[in-house]
PDB file of C-alpha atoms in Angstrom:
ATOM      1  CA  GLY M1048      83.330  93.533 116.657  1.00 58.00           C
ATOM      2  CA  ALA M1049      84.629  90.828 119.016  1.00 62.00           C
ATOM      3  CA  GLY M1050      84.453  88.210 116.255  1.00 64.00           C
ATOM      4  CA  ILE M1051      86.614  90.321 113.977  1.00 67.00           C
ATOM      5  CA  VAL M1052      89.220  90.764 116.705  1.00 70.00           C
ATOM      6  CA  VAL M1053      89.269  87.041 117.524  1.00 76.00           C
ATOM      7  CA  ILE M1054      89.877  86.194 113.856  1.00 80.00           C
ATOM      8  CA  THR M1055      92.100  89.100 112.830  1.00 81.00           C
ATOM      9  CA  LEU M1056      94.394  89.425 115.847  1.00 82.00           C
ATOM     10  CA  PRO M1057      95.894  85.896 115.548  1.00 85.00           C
ATOM     11  CA  MET M1058      96.455  86.551 111.834  1.00 84.00           C
ATOM     12  CA  TYR M1059      98.408  89.719 112.629  1.00 83.00           C
ATOM     13  CA  ILE M1060     100.459  87.835 115.215  1.00 88.00           C
ATOM     14  CA  ILE M1061     101.281  85.095 112.685  1.00 87.00           C
ATOM     15  CA  VAL M1062     102.250  87.633 110.007  1.00 83.00           C
ATOM     16  CA  ILE M1063     104.482  89.539 112.435  1.00 87.00           C
ATOM     17  CA  ALA M1064     106.114  86.278 113.576  1.00 87.00           C
ATOM     18  CA  LEU M1065     106.798  85.302 109.950  1.00 84.00           C
ATOM     19  CA  LEU M1066     108.275  88.735 109.223  1.00 82.00           C
ATOM     20  CA  LEU M1067     110.538  88.495 112.272  1.00 85.00           C
ATOM     21  CA  SER M1068     111.631  85.044 111.141  1.00 84.00           C
ATOM     22  CA  SER M1069     112.376  86.354 107.635  1.00 77.00           C
ATOM     23  CA  ILE M1070     114.356  89.300 109.009  1.00 80.00           C
ATOM     24  CA  THR M1071     116.466  87.244 111.429  1.00 78.00           C
ATOM     25  CA  GLY M1072     117.105  84.640 108.747  1.00 67.00           C
ATOM     26  CA  GLN M1073     118.580  87.130 106.272  1.00 64.00           C
ATOM     27  CA  THR M1074     121.811  89.101 106.233  1.00 56.00           C
ATOM     28  CA  GLY M1075     121.088  91.069 103.082  1.00 58.00           C
ATOM     29  CA  GLY M1076     119.149  91.111  99.845  1.00 57.00           C
ATOM     30  CA  THR M1077     116.532  93.376  98.407  1.00 60.00           C
ATOM     31  CA  SER M1078     113.726  91.944 100.515  1.00 74.00           C
ATOM     32  CA  LEU M1079     115.252  92.626 103.965  1.00 83.00           C
ATOM     33  CA  SER M1080     114.459  96.343 104.040  1.00 87.00           C
ATOM     34  CA  PHE M1081     110.954  95.635 102.723  1.00 87.00           C
ATOM     35  CA  TYR M1082     110.292  93.172 105.550  1.00 88.00           C
ATOM     36  CA  ARG M1083     111.582  95.620 108.176  1.00 90.00           C
ATOM     37  CA  ILE M1084     109.276  98.372 106.942  1.00 92.00           C
ATOM     38  CA  TYR M1085     106.351  95.971 106.647  1.00 89.00           C
ATOM     39  CA  LEU M1086     107.025  94.666 110.172  1.00 91.00           C
ATOM     40  CA  ILE M1087     106.529  98.154 111.643  1.00 93.00           C
ATOM     41  CA  GLY M1088     103.376  98.488 109.551  1.00 91.00           C
ATOM     42  CA  GLY M1089     102.059  95.178 110.880  1.00 90.00           C
ATOM     43  CA  VAL M1090     102.621  96.200 114.497  1.00 93.00           C
ATOM     44  CA  VAL M1091     100.885  99.528 113.802  1.00 94.00           C
ATOM     45  CA  ASP M1092      97.889  97.766 112.236  1.00 91.00           C
ATOM     46  CA  MET M1093      97.605  95.418 115.209  1.00 91.00           C
ATOM     47  CA  ALA M1094      97.729  98.403 117.581  1.00 93.00           C
ATOM     48  CA  SER M1095      94.957 100.038 115.544  1.00 92.00           C
ATOM     49  CA  LEU M1096      92.781  96.941 115.905  1.00 90.00           C
ATOM     50  CA  LEU M1097      93.228  96.802 119.684  1.00 92.00           C
ATOM     51  CA  ASN M1098      92.783 100.553 120.121  1.00 94.00           C
ATOM     52  CA  ASN M1099      89.513 100.625 118.184  1.00 92.00           C
ATOM     53  CA  HIS M1100      88.094  97.618 120.001  1.00 90.00           C
ATOM     54  CA  LEU M1101      89.185  98.381 123.564  1.00 91.00           C
ATOM     55  CA  LEU M1102      88.848 102.178 123.634  1.00 91.00           C
ATOM     56  CA  CYS M1103      86.003 102.751 121.175  1.00 90.00           C
ATOM     57  CA  ILE M1104      83.747  99.805 120.334  1.00 88.00           C
ATOM     58  CA  LEU M1105      83.400  98.342 123.839  1.00 89.00           C
ATOM     59  CA  PRO M1106      82.745 101.689 125.626  1.00 90.00           C
ATOM     60  CA  ALA M1107      80.307 102.651 122.853  1.00 88.00           C
ATOM     61  CA  HIS M1108      78.323  99.509 123.737  1.00 86.00           C
ATOM     62  CA  GLY M1109      78.376 100.342 127.441  1.00 86.00           C
ATOM     63  CA  TYR M1110      81.238  98.154 128.677  1.00 89.00           C
ATOM     64  CA  TYR M1111      83.453  99.268 131.637  1.00 89.00           C
ATOM     65  CA  LEU M1112      81.994 102.796 131.568  1.00 89.00           C
ATOM     66  CA  ASP M1113      83.070 103.528 135.142  1.00 90.00           C
ATOM     67  CA  PHE M1114      86.686 103.209 134.100  1.00 91.00           C
ATOM     68  CA  TYR M1115      86.181 104.905 130.721  1.00 91.00           C
ATOM     69  CA  LEU M1116      84.402 107.927 132.219  1.00 91.00           C
ATOM     70  CA  SER M1117      86.825 108.289 135.116  1.00 93.00           C
ATOM     71  CA  SER M1118      88.916 110.667 132.996  1.00 93.00           C
ATOM     72  CA  ILE M1119      88.503 112.410 129.642  1.00 94.00           C
ATOM     73  CA  PHE M1120      92.171 111.558 129.116  1.00 94.00           C
ATOM     74  CA  ILE M1121      91.194 107.948 128.337  1.00 94.00           C
ATOM     75  CA  GLY M1122      88.860 108.902 125.493  1.00 94.00           C
ATOM     76  CA  GLN M1123      91.309 111.533 124.289  1.00 95.00           C
ATOM     77  CA  THR M1124      94.053 108.917 124.207  1.00 96.00           C
ATOM     78  CA  TYR M1125      91.911 106.723 121.938  1.00 96.00           C
ATOM     79  CA  ILE M1126      91.549 109.584 119.430  1.00 96.00           C
ATOM     80  CA  ALA M1127      95.250 110.450 119.659  1.00 97.00           C
ATOM     81  CA  ILE M1128      96.273 106.840 119.011  1.00 97.00           C
ATOM     82  CA  ALA M1129      93.720 106.447 116.200  1.00 96.00           C
ATOM     83  CA  TRP M1130      94.922 109.496 114.278  1.00 96.00           C
ATOM     84  CA  GLY M1131      98.565 108.784 115.009  1.00 96.00           C
ATOM     85  CA  ILE M1132      98.150 105.262 113.674  1.00 95.00           C
ATOM     86  CA  ARG M1133      96.364 106.548 110.579  1.00 94.00           C
ATOM     87  CA  CYS M1134      99.354 108.778 109.885  1.00 94.00           C
ATOM     88  CA  ALA M1135     101.746 105.848 110.441  1.00 95.00           C
ATOM     89  CA  GLN M1136      99.763 103.713 107.991  1.00 93.00           C
ATOM     90  CA  VAL M1137     100.062 106.389 105.315  1.00 92.00           C
ATOM     91  CA  THR M1138     103.795 106.877 105.848  1.00 94.00           C
ATOM     92  CA  THR M1139     104.282 103.096 105.802  1.00 93.00           C
ATOM     93  CA  GLY M1140     102.506 102.818 102.455  1.00 90.00           C
ATOM     94  CA  THR M1141     104.594 105.685 101.094  1.00 93.00           C
ATOM     95  CA  ILE M1142     107.921 104.250 102.259  1.00 94.00           C
ATOM     96  CA  LEU M1143     107.028 100.805 100.901  1.00 90.00           C
ATOM     97  CA  ALA M1144     106.240 102.435  97.555  1.00 89.00           C
ATOM     98  CA  LEU M1145     109.582 104.266  97.594  1.00 92.00           C
ATOM     99  CA  ASN M1146     111.331 101.015  98.492  1.00 91.00           C
ATOM    100  CA  ARG M1147     109.851  99.261  95.456  1.00 86.00           C
ATOM    101  CA  LEU M1148     110.611 102.232  93.197  1.00 88.00           C
ATOM    102  CA  THR M1149     114.296 102.234  94.101  1.00 89.00           C
ATOM    103  CA  ALA M1150     114.441  98.429  93.741  1.00 84.00           C
ATOM    104  CA  VAL M1151     113.158  98.630  90.176  1.00 81.00           C
ATOM    105  CA  VAL M1152     114.761 101.874  88.982  1.00 83.00           C
ATOM    106  CA  PHE M1153     118.113 101.617  90.815  1.00 85.00           C
ATOM    107  CA  PRO M1154     118.731  97.867  91.270  1.00 80.00           C
ATOM    108  CA  THR M1155     122.536  98.185  91.441  1.00 84.00           C
ATOM    109  CA  LYS M1156     122.385 100.889  94.127  1.00 89.00           C
ATOM    110  CA  PHE M1157     119.488  99.425  96.078  1.00 87.00           C
ATOM    111  CA  SER M1158     121.579  97.774  98.812  1.00 87.00           C
ATOM    112  CA  GLN M1159     123.432 101.028  99.385  1.00 89.00           C
ATOM    113  CA  LEU M1160     120.261 103.129  99.394  1.00 90.00           C
ATOM    114  CA  TRP M1161     118.541 100.762 101.818  1.00 91.00           C
ATOM    115  CA  SER M1162     121.431  99.980 104.119  1.00 89.00           C
ATOM    116  CA  SER M1163     120.729  99.063 107.738  1.00 87.00           C
ATOM    117  CA  ARG M1164     121.329 102.671 108.776  1.00 91.00           C
ATOM    118  CA  ASN M1165     119.039 104.149 106.113  1.00 92.00           C
ATOM    119  CA  CYS M1166     116.397 101.543 106.873  1.00 92.00           C
ATOM    120  CA  MET M1167     116.472 102.642 110.509  1.00 93.00           C
ATOM    121  CA  VAL M1168     115.889 106.223 109.343  1.00 94.00           C
ATOM    122  CA  ALA M1169     112.929 104.980 107.286  1.00 94.00           C
ATOM    123  CA  ASN M1170     111.495 103.249 110.368  1.00 94.00           C
ATOM    124  CA  ILE M1171     111.828 106.507 112.324  1.00 95.00           C
ATOM    125  CA  VAL M1172     110.013 108.375 109.543  1.00 94.00           C
ATOM    126  CA  GLN M1173     107.233 105.788 109.790  1.00 95.00           C
ATOM    127  CA  LEU M1174     106.637 106.597 113.454  1.00 95.00           C
ATOM    128  CA  VAL M1175     107.759 110.146 114.347  1.00 96.00           C
ATOM    129  CA  PRO M1176     105.135 112.025 112.231  1.00 94.00           C
ATOM    130  CA  ALA M1177     102.483 109.718 113.697  1.00 95.00           C
ATOM    131  CA  ILE M1178     103.597 110.517 117.241  1.00 96.00           C
ATOM    132  CA  CYS M1179     103.485 114.248 116.465  1.00 95.00           C
ATOM    133  CA  MET M1180     100.054 113.959 114.835  1.00 95.00           C
ATOM    134  CA  GLY M1181      98.667 112.041 117.784  1.00 95.00           C
ATOM    135  CA  SER M1182     100.248 114.320 120.383  1.00 96.00           C
ATOM    136  CA  PHE M1183      98.618 117.350 118.743  1.00 95.00           C
ATOM    137  CA  ILE M1184      95.256 115.972 119.913  1.00 96.00           C
ATOM    138  CA  TYR M1185      96.154 116.737 123.526  1.00 95.00           C
ATOM    139  CA  THR M1186      96.231 120.483 122.810  1.00 94.00           C
ATOM    140  CA  SER M1187      92.421 120.593 122.499  1.00 94.00           C
ATOM    141  CA  THR M1188      89.442 119.759 124.707  1.00 94.00           C
ATOM    142  CA  PHE M1189      87.067 116.800 124.420  1.00 94.00           C
ATOM    143  CA  GLU M1190      83.815 115.576 125.895  1.00 93.00           C
ATOM    144  CA  TYR M1191      81.906 112.315 126.265  1.00 93.00           C
ATOM    145  CA  GLU M1192      78.660 111.876 124.345  1.00 91.00           C
ATOM    146  CA  VAL M1193      75.978 109.191 124.567  1.00 89.00           C
ATOM    147  CA  THR M1194      75.953 106.743 121.643  1.00 85.00           C
ATOM    148  CA  TRP M1195      72.888 105.127 120.109  1.00 81.00           C
ATOM    149  CA  GLN M1196      73.972 101.808 121.663  1.00 78.00           C
ATOM    150  CA  GLY M1197      73.659 103.329 125.134  1.00 79.00           C
ATOM    151  CA  GLY M1198      77.381 103.698 125.739  1.00 84.00           C
ATOM    152  CA  LYS M1199      79.762 106.642 125.560  1.00 87.00           C
ATOM    153  CA  SER M1200      82.180 107.991 122.975  1.00 90.00           C
ATOM    154  CA  CYS M1201      84.773 110.754 123.108  1.00 92.00           C
ATOM    155  CA  GLU M1202      84.225 113.661 120.711  1.00 93.00           C
ATOM    156  CA  PHE M1203      85.875 116.989 119.902  1.00 94.00           C
ATOM    157  CA  GLU M1204      84.502 119.790 122.067  1.00 93.00           C
ATOM    158  CA  ASP M1205      86.045 122.599 120.001  1.00 94.00           C
ATOM    159  CA  PRO M1206      84.590 122.617 116.444  1.00 93.00           C
ATOM    160  CA  GLU M1207      87.240 125.053 115.202  1.00 95.00           C
ATOM    161  CA  PHE M1208      90.060 122.767 116.297  1.00 95.00           C
ATOM    162  CA  GLU M1209      88.245 119.774 114.810  1.00 94.00           C
ATOM    163  CA  ARG M1210      87.941 121.466 111.397  1.00 95.00           C
ATOM    164  CA  MET M1211      91.569 122.584 111.477  1.00 96.00           C
ATOM    165  CA  TYR M1212      92.827 119.154 112.510  1.00 95.00           C
ATOM    166  CA  PHE M1213      90.785 117.328 109.870  1.00 94.00           C
ATOM    167  CA  SER M1214      91.927 119.812 107.211  1.00 95.00           C
ATOM    168  CA  ILE M1215      95.587 119.247 108.074  1.00 94.00           C
ATOM    169  CA  ALA M1216      95.145 115.463 108.184  1.00 93.00           C
ATOM    170  CA  SER M1217      93.222 115.296 104.895  1.00 92.00           C
ATOM    171  CA  THR M1218      95.785 117.508 103.139  1.00 93.00           C
ATOM    172  CA  ILE M1219      98.680 115.332 104.302  1.00 91.00           C
ATOM    173  CA  HIS M1220      96.837 112.153 103.301  1.00 91.00           C
ATOM    174  CA  THR M1221      95.980 113.552  99.862  1.00 92.00           C
ATOM    175  CA  ILE M1222      99.602 114.505  99.174  1.00 93.00           C
ATOM    176  CA  PHE M1223     100.828 111.051 100.170  1.00 91.00           C
ATOM    177  CA  VAL M1224      98.192 109.283  98.065  1.00 88.00           C
ATOM    178  CA  PHE M1225      99.046 111.343  94.976  1.00 91.00           C
ATOM    179  CA  TYR M1226     102.722 110.547  95.470  1.00 91.00           C
ATOM    180  CA  ILE M1227     102.035 106.816  95.850  1.00 89.00           C
ATOM    181  CA  VAL M1228      99.952 106.730  92.654  1.00 88.00           C
ATOM    182  CA  ILE M1229     102.715 108.514  90.712  1.00 90.00           C
ATOM    183  CA  ASN M1230     105.316 106.269  92.352  1.00 89.00           C
ATOM    184  CA  TYR M1231     103.648 103.038  91.224  1.00 84.00           C
ATOM    185  CA  GLY M1232     103.109 104.489  87.765  1.00 85.00           C
ATOM    186  CA  LEU M1233     106.883 104.943  87.473  1.00 86.00           C
ATOM    187  CA  VAL M1234     107.478 101.487  88.948  1.00 81.00           C
ATOM    188  CA  PHE M1235     105.280  99.743  86.383  1.00 79.00           C
ATOM    189  CA  ARG M1236     106.843 101.704  83.547  1.00 81.00           C
ATOM    190  CA  SER M1237     110.372 100.692  84.590  1.00 78.00           C
ATOM    191  CA  PHE M1238     109.195  97.203  85.449  1.00 70.00           C
ATOM    192  CA  ARG M1239     107.911  96.529  81.939  1.00 72.00           C
ATOM    193  CA  LYS M1240     111.216  97.624  80.414  1.00 72.00           C
ATOM    194  CA  GLN M1241     113.201  95.353  82.709  1.00 64.00           C
ATOM    195  CA  ILE M1242     110.948  92.364  82.019  1.00 62.00           C
ATOM    196  CA  LYS M1243     111.711  92.698  78.304  1.00 63.00           C
ATOM    197  CA  GLN M1244     115.444  92.818  79.043  1.00 62.00           C
ATOM    198  CA  VAL M1245     115.282  89.754  81.294  1.00 56.00           C
ATOM    199  CA  LEU M1246     113.325  87.776  78.703  1.00 55.00           C
ATOM    200  CA  GLN M1247     115.925  88.626  76.085  1.00 58.00           C
ATOM    201  CA  LEU M1248     118.797  87.506  78.325  1.00 54.00           C
ATOM    202  CA  ARG M1249     117.043  84.291  79.422  1.00 56.00           C
ATOM    203  CA  ASN M1250     119.193  84.286  82.553  1.00 54.00           C
ATOM    204  CA  SER M1251     117.729  82.024  85.259  1.00 54.00           C
ATOM    205  CA  SER M1252     119.126  84.054  88.187  1.00 56.00           C
ATOM    206  CA  SER M1253     117.832  87.310  86.689  1.00 57.00           C
ATOM    207  CA  ILE M1254     114.412  85.788  86.115  1.00 57.00           C
ATOM    208  CA  GLU M1255     114.225  84.474  89.700  1.00 61.00           C
ATOM    209  CA  LYS M1256     115.323  87.836  91.097  1.00 62.00           C
ATOM    210  CA  ARG M1257     112.692  89.574  88.986  1.00 60.00           C
ATOM    211  CA  ARG M1258     110.031  87.172  90.267  1.00 66.00           C
ATOM    212  CA  GLN M1259     110.990  88.008  93.846  1.00 65.00           C
ATOM    213  CA  GLU M1260     110.773  91.743  93.145  1.00 63.00           C
ATOM    214  CA  ASN M1261     107.449  91.099  91.443  1.00 63.00           C
ATOM    215  CA  ARG M1262     106.030  89.414  94.558  1.00 66.00           C
ATOM    216  CA  LEU M1263     107.176  92.237  96.839  1.00 65.00           C
ATOM    217  CA  LEU M1264     105.730  94.795  94.452  1.00 64.00           C
ATOM    218  CA  TYR M1265     102.329  93.098  94.485  1.00 66.00           C
ATOM    219  CA  ILE M1266     102.385  92.917  98.297  1.00 66.00           C
ATOM    220  CA  SER M1267     103.136  96.635  98.592  1.00 64.00           C
ATOM    221  CA  ILE M1268     100.332  97.492  96.145  1.00 65.00           C
ATOM    222  CA  VAL M1269      97.846  95.370  98.102  1.00 64.00           C
ATOM    223  CA  ILE M1270      98.912  97.126 101.315  1.00 61.00           C
ATOM    224  CA  PHE M1271      98.395 100.515  99.674  1.00 57.00           C
ATOM    225  CA  VAL M1272      94.927  99.598  98.391  1.00 59.00           C
ATOM    226  CA  LEU M1273      93.846  98.200 101.768  1.00 57.00           C
ATOM    227  CA  GLU M1274      95.133 101.250 103.649  1.00 54.00           C
TER     228      GLU M1274
END
């Protein structure tokens, strides 16, 4: 666990720094909104890594148990953050997919659709459902259980609430995944048509723009698959 954090955390920091550099270095273009959405996703992923390691893996192995067991609120907070982050990861993947769809299907209106104001709304949508999903955790009760490593982990105490919560979460995730699959199906269909048009025109600027959109599309697909 520690080895993964040592390797992965610096990578996240580098990626976030590069995204910030790309955002501050641009005043427009089709990639700016993509980078802003991806930046929020990168911060969320880094928070997930730290949350899992500090509030789950280490206590499960018996580290700083006095602090961890001092209040059930600490373990409950880990679960709230974990599920909130999971929701944020799904909404990030969905918004990135929508961003690529509008870039391919509505290229002339893309800048208007993804203006700074609308991009801010998209960033809010990335986070607000996650905050609500995580906050819902605090309406139930939890308990600490002994792990096989000799440490402690926080678990749901109310099985009815656990089933209800998992059912809601799985339903939301399933809907988002189905949408993303359909979304990328439409993207590839439109993408193939536009490639044929660009090849017929043989316009260097159009070809370069299409290559840029192609790279962003591949990045968003990789993010979706990894999530």
